[in-house]
Amino acid sequence: MALPPPSYCFVAFPPHTKDGFVIVGKNSARPPEEVQEVVYFAAATHDPGCKVECTYIEIDQASKTHAIALSRPSWLWGAEMGANEHGVFVANEAIVTKEPASETEALLGMDLVRLGLERGATAKEALDVIVSLLEEHGQGGNYYEDGNACHSFQSAYLIVDRKEAWVLETVGKYWAAEKITEGVKCICNQLCLMTKIDAEHPELRGYAESQGWWTTDAEFNFAQVFSQAENHPDGCLGNEILEKQEGHSELRQGLNKQRILFGPFQLKRLWKS
């Protein structure tokens, strides 16, 4: 099973940042020939019973969608990352787990980024939207426009607002999430949640046990249970870099030096309140 190219996204909370800002950022490891665009969609209301056409499938539309700004490959409906009018930021990482990702066309992880932003006014609301739609519609399909081969992946998300962040990692319809309110956090193309889990799919542990990946007499370590051995050898180096930096300028210097992260921006300046 092919591994996704390495990419990273991060969040930093005060006092690791100056002026009390929450700073988030992500790099893109999409194919170099792929067209990337930054797009804005205004808030809207929708008639009852109408549908929305995502990248591969059609689903029920929400009665109201928030204004959003997205960074995305131009050929798909969703996004790699974006933010909405309420100061919620969501970014996606493609990951490989013991559970093979489905090639059947369903919601892409990048579709779920956009759906979470359109329908969630807080980080927790966006998380709830994503896991609800994941349960209802599943995830699957080609992550790339090239139709000659299908590259499907599971998904991890960094979901942030002005008060808190959630790291959400998925394995098919199953998921686990960690809440973060201080310090720094970086996620990449491998599972990083371990034993600190603040929310999870109700059948997550039962599924792991049914597959022979975990027994109830052992501590439940999400990454250990669901990871493949051949994940990226460098791990999430961004965490080590971020923990050594304090302040906005120092964050930029540390990240740019490693050439793995770029473009941090401040949630409080996304929209004027």
PDB file of C-alpha atoms in Angstrom:
ATOM      1  CA  MET A   1       0.000   0.000   0.000  1.00  0.00           C
ATOM      2  CA  ALA A   2       1.462   3.356  -1.081  1.00  0.00           C
ATOM      3  CA  LEU A   3       2.205   5.916   1.599  1.00  0.00           C
ATOM      4  CA  PRO A   4       1.063   9.516   1.145  1.00  0.00           C
ATOM      5  CA  PRO A   5       3.831  12.097   0.639  1.00  0.00           C
ATOM      6  CA  PRO A   6       4.785  13.713   3.953  1.00  0.00           C
ATOM      7  CA  SER A   7       2.968  16.878   4.979  1.00  0.00           C
ATOM      8  CA  TYR A   8       2.328  18.561   8.310  1.00  0.00           C
ATOM      9  CA  CYS A   9      -0.073  20.938  10.023  1.00  0.00           C
ATOM     10  CA  PHE A  10       0.193  22.559  13.437  1.00  0.00           C
ATOM     11  CA  VAL A  11      -1.445  24.699  16.079  1.00  0.00           C
ATOM     12  CA  ALA A  12       0.269  26.821  18.727  1.00  0.00           C
ATOM     13  CA  PHE A  13      -1.501  28.349  21.733  1.00  0.00           C
ATOM     14  CA  PRO A  14      -0.279  31.103  24.066  1.00  0.00           C
ATOM     15  CA  PRO A  15       2.178  31.424  25.748  1.00  0.00           C
ATOM     16  CA  HIS A  16       4.058  29.807  22.856  1.00  0.00           C
ATOM     17  CA  THR A  17       2.795  32.654  20.656  1.00  0.00           C
ATOM     18  CA  LYS A  18       2.986  36.406  21.026  1.00  0.00           C
ATOM     19  CA  ASP A  19       0.062  38.744  21.676  1.00  0.00           C
ATOM     20  CA  GLY A  20      -2.292  35.981  22.758  1.00  0.00           C
ATOM     21  CA  PHE A  21      -2.940  34.659  19.268  1.00  0.00           C
ATOM     22  CA  VAL A  22      -3.719  31.086  18.272  1.00  0.00           C
ATOM     23  CA  ILE A  23      -1.548  30.267  15.245  1.00  0.00           C
ATOM     24  CA  VAL A  24      -2.237  27.498  12.764  1.00  0.00           C
ATOM     25  CA  GLY A  25      -0.548  26.392   9.553  1.00  0.00           C
ATOM     26  CA  LYS A  26      -0.172  23.598   7.030  1.00  0.00           C
ATOM     27  CA  ASN A  27       1.967  22.670   4.053  1.00  0.00           C
ATOM     28  CA  SER A  28       0.770  20.849   0.959  1.00  0.00           C
ATOM     29  CA  ALA A  29       2.394  17.750  -0.508  1.00  0.00           C
ATOM     30  CA  ARG A  30       0.051  17.470  -3.466  1.00  0.00           C
ATOM     31  CA  PRO A  31       1.441  16.599  -6.940  1.00  0.00           C
ATOM     32  CA  PRO A  32       3.524  19.534  -8.272  1.00  0.00           C
ATOM     33  CA  GLU A  33       1.559  19.691 -11.524  1.00  0.00           C
ATOM     34  CA  GLU A  34      -1.787  19.930  -9.732  1.00  0.00           C
ATOM     35  CA  VAL A  35      -3.504  23.324  -9.800  1.00  0.00           C
ATOM     36  CA  GLN A  36      -4.068  24.751  -6.321  1.00  0.00           C
ATOM     37  CA  GLU A  37      -6.530  27.556  -5.671  1.00  0.00           C
ATOM     38  CA  VAL A  38      -7.708  29.725  -2.805  1.00  0.00           C
ATOM     39  CA  VAL A  39     -11.458  30.295  -3.000  1.00  0.00           C
ATOM     40  CA  TYR A  40     -14.187  32.001  -0.976  1.00  0.00           C
ATOM     41  CA  PHE A  41     -17.817  30.948  -0.636  1.00  0.00           C
ATOM     42  CA  ALA A  42     -20.356  33.256   1.003  1.00  0.00           C
ATOM     43  CA  ALA A  43     -22.754  32.136   3.713  1.00  0.00           C
ATOM     44  CA  ALA A  44     -26.001  30.787   2.310  1.00  0.00           C
ATOM     45  CA  THR A  45     -29.384  29.344   3.205  1.00  0.00           C
ATOM     46  CA  HIS A  46     -30.768  26.302   1.406  1.00  0.00           C
ATOM     47  CA  ASP A  47     -34.232  24.956   0.710  1.00  0.00           C
ATOM     48  CA  PRO A  48     -35.413  21.890   2.639  1.00  0.00           C
ATOM     49  CA  GLY A  49     -34.638  18.634   0.869  1.00  0.00           C
ATOM     50  CA  CYS A  50     -31.958  20.013  -1.440  1.00  0.00           C
ATOM     51  CA  LYS A  51     -28.710  18.158  -2.094  1.00  0.00           C
ATOM     52  CA  VAL A  52     -25.051  19.123  -2.380  1.00  0.00           C
ATOM     53  CA  GLU A  53     -22.735  17.467  -4.900  1.00  0.00           C
ATOM     54  CA  CYS A  54     -19.406  16.651  -3.230  1.00  0.00           C
ATOM     55  CA  THR A  55     -16.387  15.325  -5.132  1.00  0.00           C
ATOM     56  CA  TYR A  56     -17.849  11.872  -5.797  1.00  0.00           C
ATOM     57  CA  ILE A  57     -21.249  11.612  -4.119  1.00  0.00           C
ATOM     58  CA  GLU A  58     -24.340  13.686  -3.415  1.00  0.00           C
ATOM     59  CA  ILE A  59     -25.554  14.201   0.165  1.00  0.00           C
ATOM     60  CA  ASP A  60     -28.273  16.162   1.948  1.00  0.00           C
ATOM     61  CA  GLN A  61     -27.531  19.876   2.166  1.00  0.00           C
ATOM     62  CA  ALA A  62     -27.660  21.735   5.482  1.00  0.00           C
ATOM     63  CA  SER A  63     -30.283  24.436   5.949  1.00  0.00           C
ATOM     64  CA  LYS A  64     -27.508  27.019   6.378  1.00  0.00           C
ATOM     65  CA  THR A  65     -23.817  27.075   5.446  1.00  0.00           C
ATOM     66  CA  HIS A  66     -21.203  29.440   6.879  1.00  0.00           C
ATOM     67  CA  ALA A  67     -18.923  31.679   4.834  1.00  0.00           C
ATOM     68  CA  ILE A  68     -15.648  29.847   4.155  1.00  0.00           C
ATOM     69  CA  ALA A  69     -12.208  30.414   2.634  1.00  0.00           C
ATOM     70  CA  LEU A  70     -10.536  27.287   1.269  1.00  0.00           C
ATOM     71  CA  SER A  71      -7.172  26.162  -0.075  1.00  0.00           C
ATOM     72  CA  ARG A  72      -7.796  23.228  -2.388  1.00  0.00           C
ATOM     73  CA  PRO A  73      -6.836  21.287  -5.503  1.00  0.00           C
ATOM     74  CA  SER A  74      -8.976  22.856  -8.221  1.00  0.00           C
ATOM     75  CA  TRP A  75     -10.490  19.587  -9.463  1.00  0.00           C
ATOM     76  CA  LEU A  76     -12.276  18.587  -6.262  1.00  0.00           C
ATOM     77  CA  TRP A  77     -15.162  19.961  -4.208  1.00  0.00           C
ATOM     78  CA  GLY A  78     -13.524  19.818  -0.779  1.00  0.00           C
ATOM     79  CA  ALA A  79     -10.290  21.345   0.519  1.00  0.00           C
ATOM     80  CA  GLU A  80      -6.952  20.549   2.126  1.00  0.00           C
ATOM     81  CA  MET A  81      -7.499  23.330   4.629  1.00  0.00           C
ATOM     82  CA  GLY A  82      -9.690  26.321   5.253  1.00  0.00           C
ATOM     83  CA  ALA A  83     -11.412  28.562   7.762  1.00  0.00           C
ATOM     84  CA  ASN A  84     -14.901  29.922   8.263  1.00  0.00           C
ATOM     85  CA  GLU A  85     -16.498  33.181   9.359  1.00  0.00           C
ATOM     86  CA  HIS A  86     -16.580  32.013  12.999  1.00  0.00           C
ATOM     87  CA  GLY A  87     -12.807  31.541  13.187  1.00  0.00           C
ATOM     88  CA  VAL A  88     -12.845  27.749  12.843  1.00  0.00           C
ATOM     89  CA  PHE A  89      -9.872  26.230  10.986  1.00  0.00           C
ATOM     90  CA  VAL A  90      -9.752  22.666   9.652  1.00  0.00           C
ATOM     91  CA  ALA A  91      -6.857  20.898   7.905  1.00  0.00           C
ATOM     92  CA  ASN A  92      -6.590  17.350   6.608  1.00  0.00           C
ATOM     93  CA  GLU A  93      -3.780  14.796   6.431  1.00  0.00           C
ATOM     94  CA  ALA A  94      -3.907  11.591   4.386  1.00  0.00           C
ATOM     95  CA  ILE A  95      -2.858   8.561   6.435  1.00  0.00           C
ATOM     96  CA  VAL A  96      -2.400   4.817   6.005  1.00  0.00           C
ATOM     97  CA  THR A  97      -3.547   2.371   8.699  1.00  0.00           C
ATOM     98  CA  LYS A  98      -3.929  -1.366   9.168  1.00  0.00           C
ATOM     99  CA  GLU A  99      -7.465  -0.959   7.850  1.00  0.00           C
ATOM    100  CA  PRO A 100      -7.170  -0.473   4.053  1.00  0.00           C
ATOM    101  CA  ALA A 101      -8.833   2.683   2.780  1.00  0.00           C
ATOM    102  CA  SER A 102     -11.807   2.067   0.534  1.00  0.00           C
ATOM    103  CA  GLU A 103     -11.498   2.704  -3.203  1.00  0.00           C
ATOM    104  CA  THR A 104     -15.291   2.928  -3.463  1.00  0.00           C
ATOM    105  CA  GLU A 105     -16.331   6.500  -4.131  1.00  0.00           C
ATOM    106  CA  ALA A 106     -17.716   8.123  -0.988  1.00  0.00           C
ATOM    107  CA  LEU A 107     -16.766  11.306   0.866  1.00  0.00           C
ATOM    108  CA  LEU A 108     -13.114  12.267   0.610  1.00  0.00           C
ATOM    109  CA  GLY A 109     -11.359  13.459   3.730  1.00  0.00           C
ATOM    110  CA  MET A 110     -11.047  16.793   1.930  1.00  0.00           C
ATOM    111  CA  ASP A 111     -14.822  16.909   1.408  1.00  0.00           C
ATOM    112  CA  LEU A 112     -15.226  16.493   5.157  1.00  0.00           C
ATOM    113  CA  VAL A 113     -12.909  19.474   5.743  1.00  0.00           C
ATOM    114  CA  ARG A 114     -15.278  21.699   3.779  1.00  0.00           C
ATOM    115  CA  LEU A 115     -18.421  20.189   5.281  1.00  0.00           C
ATOM    116  CA  GLY A 116     -17.082  20.716   8.800  1.00  0.00           C
ATOM    117  CA  LEU A 117     -16.337  24.366   8.042  1.00  0.00           C
ATOM    118  CA  GLU A 118     -19.664  25.009   6.337  1.00  0.00           C
ATOM    119  CA  ARG A 119     -21.689  23.529   9.186  1.00  0.00           C
ATOM    120  CA  GLY A 120     -19.642  24.037  12.381  1.00  0.00           C
ATOM    121  CA  ALA A 121     -19.476  27.335  14.304  1.00  0.00           C
ATOM    122  CA  THR A 122     -16.928  25.945  16.807  1.00  0.00           C
ATOM    123  CA  ALA A 123     -14.158  23.368  16.605  1.00  0.00           C
ATOM    124  CA  LYS A 124     -16.277  20.846  18.506  1.00  0.00           C
ATOM    125  CA  GLU A 125     -19.260  21.441  16.217  1.00  0.00           C
ATOM    126  CA  ALA A 126     -17.049  20.895  13.161  1.00  0.00           C
ATOM    127  CA  LEU A 127     -15.732  17.656  14.675  1.00  0.00           C
ATOM    128  CA  ASP A 128     -19.283  16.459  15.347  1.00  0.00           C
ATOM    129  CA  VAL A 129     -20.276  17.246  11.751  1.00  0.00           C
ATOM    130  CA  ILE A 130     -17.311  15.320  10.351  1.00  0.00           C
ATOM    131  CA  VAL A 131     -17.793  12.168  12.421  1.00  0.00           C
ATOM    132  CA  SER A 132     -21.563  12.169  11.843  1.00  0.00           C
ATOM    133  CA  LEU A 133     -21.151  12.357   8.061  1.00  0.00           C
ATOM    134  CA  LEU A 134     -18.342   9.802   8.214  1.00  0.00           C
ATOM    135  CA  GLU A 135     -20.707   7.390   9.955  1.00  0.00           C
ATOM    136  CA  GLU A 136     -23.511   8.069   7.471  1.00  0.00           C
ATOM    137  CA  HIS A 137     -21.617   8.123   4.168  1.00  0.00           C
ATOM    138  CA  GLY A 138     -18.157   6.639   4.796  1.00  0.00           C
ATOM    139  CA  GLN A 139     -14.894   7.782   3.230  1.00  0.00           C
ATOM    140  CA  GLY A 140     -13.300   6.520   0.047  1.00  0.00           C
ATOM    141  CA  GLY A 141     -12.258   7.205  -3.517  1.00  0.00           C
ATOM    142  CA  ASN A 142      -9.212   8.470  -5.351  1.00  0.00           C
ATOM    143  CA  TYR A 143      -7.294  11.293  -3.669  1.00  0.00           C
ATOM    144  CA  TYR A 144      -5.794  12.289  -7.023  1.00  0.00           C
ATOM    145  CA  GLU A 145      -7.244  13.474 -10.319  1.00  0.00           C
ATOM    146  CA  ASP A 146      -5.249  10.905 -12.309  1.00  0.00           C
ATOM    147  CA  GLY A 147      -7.700   8.157 -13.184  1.00  0.00           C
ATOM    148  CA  ASN A 148      -5.040   5.623 -14.202  1.00  0.00           C
ATOM    149  CA  ALA A 149      -4.632   4.433 -10.598  1.00  0.00           C
ATOM    150  CA  CYS A 150      -6.651   4.815  -7.406  1.00  0.00           C
ATOM    151  CA  HIS A 151      -4.840   6.145  -4.353  1.00  0.00           C
ATOM    152  CA  SER A 152      -7.201   6.084  -1.390  1.00  0.00           C
ATOM    153  CA  PHE A 153      -6.320   7.012   2.187  1.00  0.00           C
ATOM    154  CA  GLN A 154      -7.765   7.307   5.643  1.00  0.00           C
ATOM    155  CA  SER A 155      -7.819  10.814   7.123  1.00  0.00           C
ATOM    156  CA  ALA A 156      -6.606  12.813  10.099  1.00  0.00           C
ATOM    157  CA  TYR A 157      -7.761  16.329  10.926  1.00  0.00           C
ATOM    158  CA  LEU A 158      -6.626  19.318  12.926  1.00  0.00           C
ATOM    159  CA  ILE A 159      -9.719  21.313  13.950  1.00  0.00           C
ATOM    160  CA  VAL A 160      -9.125  24.632  15.716  1.00  0.00           C
ATOM    161  CA  ASP A 161     -11.025  27.643  17.018  1.00  0.00           C
ATOM    162  CA  ARG A 162     -10.011  30.513  19.296  1.00  0.00           C
ATOM    163  CA  LYS A 163     -10.430  28.446  22.477  1.00  0.00           C
ATOM    164  CA  GLU A 164      -9.446  24.871  21.685  1.00  0.00           C
ATOM    165  CA  ALA A 165      -8.238  22.382  19.103  1.00  0.00           C
ATOM    166  CA  TRP A 166      -9.159  18.791  18.326  1.00  0.00           C
ATOM    167  CA  VAL A 167      -6.970  16.185  16.668  1.00  0.00           C
ATOM    168  CA  LEU A 168      -9.283  13.727  14.933  1.00  0.00           C
ATOM    169  CA  GLU A 169      -7.951  10.495  13.407  1.00  0.00           C
ATOM    170  CA  THR A 170     -10.096   8.072  11.429  1.00  0.00           C
ATOM    171  CA  VAL A 171      -9.963   4.421  10.415  1.00  0.00           C
ATOM    172  CA  GLY A 172     -12.871   3.774   8.067  1.00  0.00           C
ATOM    173  CA  LYS A 173     -15.937   4.923  10.017  1.00  0.00           C
ATOM    174  CA  TYR A 174     -14.126   4.537  13.344  1.00  0.00           C
ATOM    175  CA  TRP A 175     -12.364   7.455  14.972  1.00  0.00           C
ATOM    176  CA  ALA A 176     -10.677   8.895  18.038  1.00  0.00           C
ATOM    177  CA  ALA A 177     -10.071  12.504  19.048  1.00  0.00           C
ATOM    178  CA  GLU A 178      -7.962  14.461  21.520  1.00  0.00           C
ATOM    179  CA  LYS A 179      -8.828  17.919  22.862  1.00  0.00           C
ATOM    180  CA  ILE A 180      -6.010  20.468  23.147  1.00  0.00           C
ATOM    181  CA  THR A 181      -6.236  23.834  24.907  1.00  0.00           C
ATOM    182  CA  GLU A 182      -2.580  24.758  25.485  1.00  0.00           C
ATOM    183  CA  GLY A 183       0.919  24.245  24.148  1.00  0.00           C
ATOM    184  CA  VAL A 184       1.713  23.185  20.601  1.00  0.00           C
ATOM    185  CA  LYS A 185       0.663  20.253  18.443  1.00  0.00           C
ATOM    186  CA  CYS A 186       1.710  18.991  15.031  1.00  0.00           C
ATOM    187  CA  ILE A 187       0.096  16.183  13.042  1.00  0.00           C
ATOM    188  CA  CYS A 188       1.378  14.499   9.917  1.00  0.00           C
ATOM    189  CA  ASN A 189       0.733  11.486   7.685  1.00  0.00           C
ATOM    190  CA  GLN A 190       0.712   8.939  10.456  1.00  0.00           C
ATOM    191  CA  LEU A 191      -1.390   8.272  13.524  1.00  0.00           C
ATOM    192  CA  CYS A 192      -0.291  10.302  16.540  1.00  0.00           C
ATOM    193  CA  LEU A 193      -3.070   9.765  19.110  1.00  0.00           C
ATOM    194  CA  MET A 194      -1.908   7.411  21.823  1.00  0.00           C
ATOM    195  CA  THR A 195      -3.602   6.824  25.189  1.00  0.00           C
ATOM    196  CA  LYS A 196      -5.044  10.314  25.733  1.00  0.00           C
ATOM    197  CA  ILE A 197      -8.397  10.080  23.970  1.00  0.00           C
ATOM    198  CA  ASP A 198     -11.174  12.529  24.842  1.00  0.00           C
ATOM    199  CA  ALA A 199     -13.829  11.268  22.411  1.00  0.00           C
ATOM    200  CA  GLU A 200     -14.162   8.157  20.268  1.00  0.00           C
ATOM    201  CA  HIS A 201     -16.509   6.083  18.139  1.00  0.00           C
ATOM    202  CA  PRO A 202     -18.603   3.925  20.500  1.00  0.00           C
ATOM    203  CA  GLU A 203     -17.575   0.737  18.692  1.00  0.00           C
ATOM    204  CA  LEU A 204     -13.894   1.631  18.206  1.00  0.00           C
ATOM    205  CA  ARG A 205     -12.390  -0.707  20.806  1.00  0.00           C
ATOM    206  CA  GLY A 206     -14.757  -3.541  20.001  1.00  0.00           C
ATOM    207  CA  TYR A 207     -13.745  -3.315  16.352  1.00  0.00           C
ATOM    208  CA  ALA A 208     -10.042  -3.356  17.222  1.00  0.00           C
ATOM    209  CA  GLU A 209     -10.606  -6.413  19.392  1.00  0.00           C
ATOM    210  CA  SER A 210     -12.606  -8.191  16.666  1.00  0.00           C
ATOM    211  CA  GLN A 211      -9.696  -7.745  14.239  1.00  0.00           C
ATOM    212  CA  GLY A 212      -7.194  -9.206  16.706  1.00  0.00           C
ATOM    213  CA  TRP A 213      -5.324  -5.900  16.992  1.00  0.00           C
ATOM    214  CA  TRP A 214      -6.047  -5.318  20.696  1.00  0.00           C
ATOM    215  CA  THR A 215      -7.097  -7.224  23.804  1.00  0.00           C
ATOM    216  CA  THR A 216      -8.995  -5.749  26.722  1.00  0.00           C
ATOM    217  CA  ASP A 217      -6.242  -6.617  29.187  1.00  0.00           C
ATOM    218  CA  ALA A 218      -3.863  -4.190  27.419  1.00  0.00           C
ATOM    219  CA  GLU A 219      -3.819  -0.397  27.535  1.00  0.00           C
ATOM    220  CA  PHE A 220      -5.567   1.089  24.502  1.00  0.00           C
ATOM    221  CA  ASN A 221      -2.995   3.020  22.474  1.00  0.00           C
ATOM    222  CA  PHE A 222      -4.771   4.190  19.315  1.00  0.00           C
ATOM    223  CA  ALA A 223      -1.663   4.719  17.177  1.00  0.00           C
ATOM    224  CA  GLN A 224      -0.134   1.433  18.284  1.00  0.00           C
ATOM    225  CA  VAL A 225      -3.339  -0.505  17.619  1.00  0.00           C
ATOM    226  CA  PHE A 226      -4.092   0.864  14.157  1.00  0.00           C
ATOM    227  CA  SER A 227      -0.717   1.909  12.669  1.00  0.00           C
ATOM    228  CA  GLN A 228       1.213   0.065  10.002  1.00  0.00           C
ATOM    229  CA  ALA A 229       4.868  -0.628  10.732  1.00  0.00           C
ATOM    230  CA  GLU A 230       6.015   1.022   7.490  1.00  0.00           C
ATOM    231  CA  ASN A 231       4.837   4.526   8.332  1.00  0.00           C
ATOM    232  CA  HIS A 232       7.112   7.475   7.637  1.00  0.00           C
ATOM    233  CA  PRO A 233      10.370   6.943   9.578  1.00  0.00           C
ATOM    234  CA  ASP A 234      10.759  10.618  10.501  1.00  0.00           C
ATOM    235  CA  GLY A 235       7.533  10.700  12.493  1.00  0.00           C
ATOM    236  CA  CYS A 236       5.986  14.044  13.324  1.00  0.00           C
ATOM    237  CA  LEU A 237       9.198  16.022  13.610  1.00  0.00           C
ATOM    238  CA  GLY A 238       7.141  19.197  13.712  1.00  0.00           C
ATOM    239  CA  ASN A 239       6.278  18.545  17.364  1.00  0.00           C
ATOM    240  CA  GLU A 240       9.949  18.553  18.345  1.00  0.00           C
ATOM    241  CA  ILE A 241      10.537  21.780  16.425  1.00  0.00           C
ATOM    242  CA  LEU A 242       7.487  23.574  17.786  1.00  0.00           C
ATOM    243  CA  GLU A 243       8.239  22.672  21.404  1.00  0.00           C
ATOM    244  CA  LYS A 244      11.617  24.410  21.130  1.00  0.00           C
ATOM    245  CA  GLN A 245      10.158  27.684  19.846  1.00  0.00           C
ATOM    246  CA  GLU A 246       8.385  30.498  21.662  1.00  0.00           C
ATOM    247  CA  GLY A 247       6.797  33.473  19.939  1.00  0.00           C
ATOM    248  CA  HIS A 248       5.602  34.062  16.386  1.00  0.00           C
ATOM    249  CA  SER A 249       8.970  34.967  14.834  1.00  0.00           C
ATOM    250  CA  GLU A 250      10.706  32.021  16.490  1.00  0.00           C
ATOM    251  CA  LEU A 251       7.983  29.659  15.244  1.00  0.00           C
ATOM    252  CA  ARG A 252       8.533  30.868  11.691  1.00  0.00           C
ATOM    253  CA  GLN A 253      12.296  30.445  11.955  1.00  0.00           C
ATOM    254  CA  GLY A 254      12.071  26.928  13.344  1.00  0.00           C
ATOM    255  CA  LEU A 255       9.518  25.768  10.812  1.00  0.00           C
ATOM    256  CA  ASN A 256      11.154  27.350   7.783  1.00  0.00           C
ATOM    257  CA  LYS A 257      14.539  25.916   8.767  1.00  0.00           C
ATOM    258  CA  GLN A 258      13.124  22.390   8.554  1.00  0.00           C
ATOM    259  CA  ARG A 259      11.238  23.157   5.310  1.00  0.00           C
ATOM    260  CA  ILE A 260       8.274  21.111   6.446  1.00  0.00           C
ATOM    261  CA  LEU A 261       5.779  23.804   7.470  1.00  0.00           C
ATOM    262  CA  PHE A 262       4.948  27.241   6.190  1.00  0.00           C
ATOM    263  CA  GLY A 263       2.356  29.963   6.147  1.00  0.00           C
ATOM    264  CA  PRO A 264       1.194  30.232   9.770  1.00  0.00           C
ATOM    265  CA  PHE A 265      -1.679  32.667  10.205  1.00  0.00           C
ATOM    266  CA  GLN A 266      -3.633  34.011  13.151  1.00  0.00           C
ATOM    267  CA  LEU A 267      -7.217  32.918  13.781  1.00  0.00           C
ATOM    268  CA  LYS A 268      -8.266  36.255  15.275  1.00  0.00           C
ATOM    269  CA  ARG A 269      -7.455  38.030  12.005  1.00  0.00           C
ATOM    270  CA  LEU A 270      -9.324  35.721   9.632  1.00  0.00           C
ATOM    271  CA  TRP A 271     -12.565  37.680   9.911  1.00  0.00           C
ATOM    272  CA  LYS A 272     -13.340  40.940  11.655  1.00  0.00           C
ATOM    273  CA  SER A 273     -15.773  40.308  14.491  1.00  0.00           C
TER     274      SER A 273
END
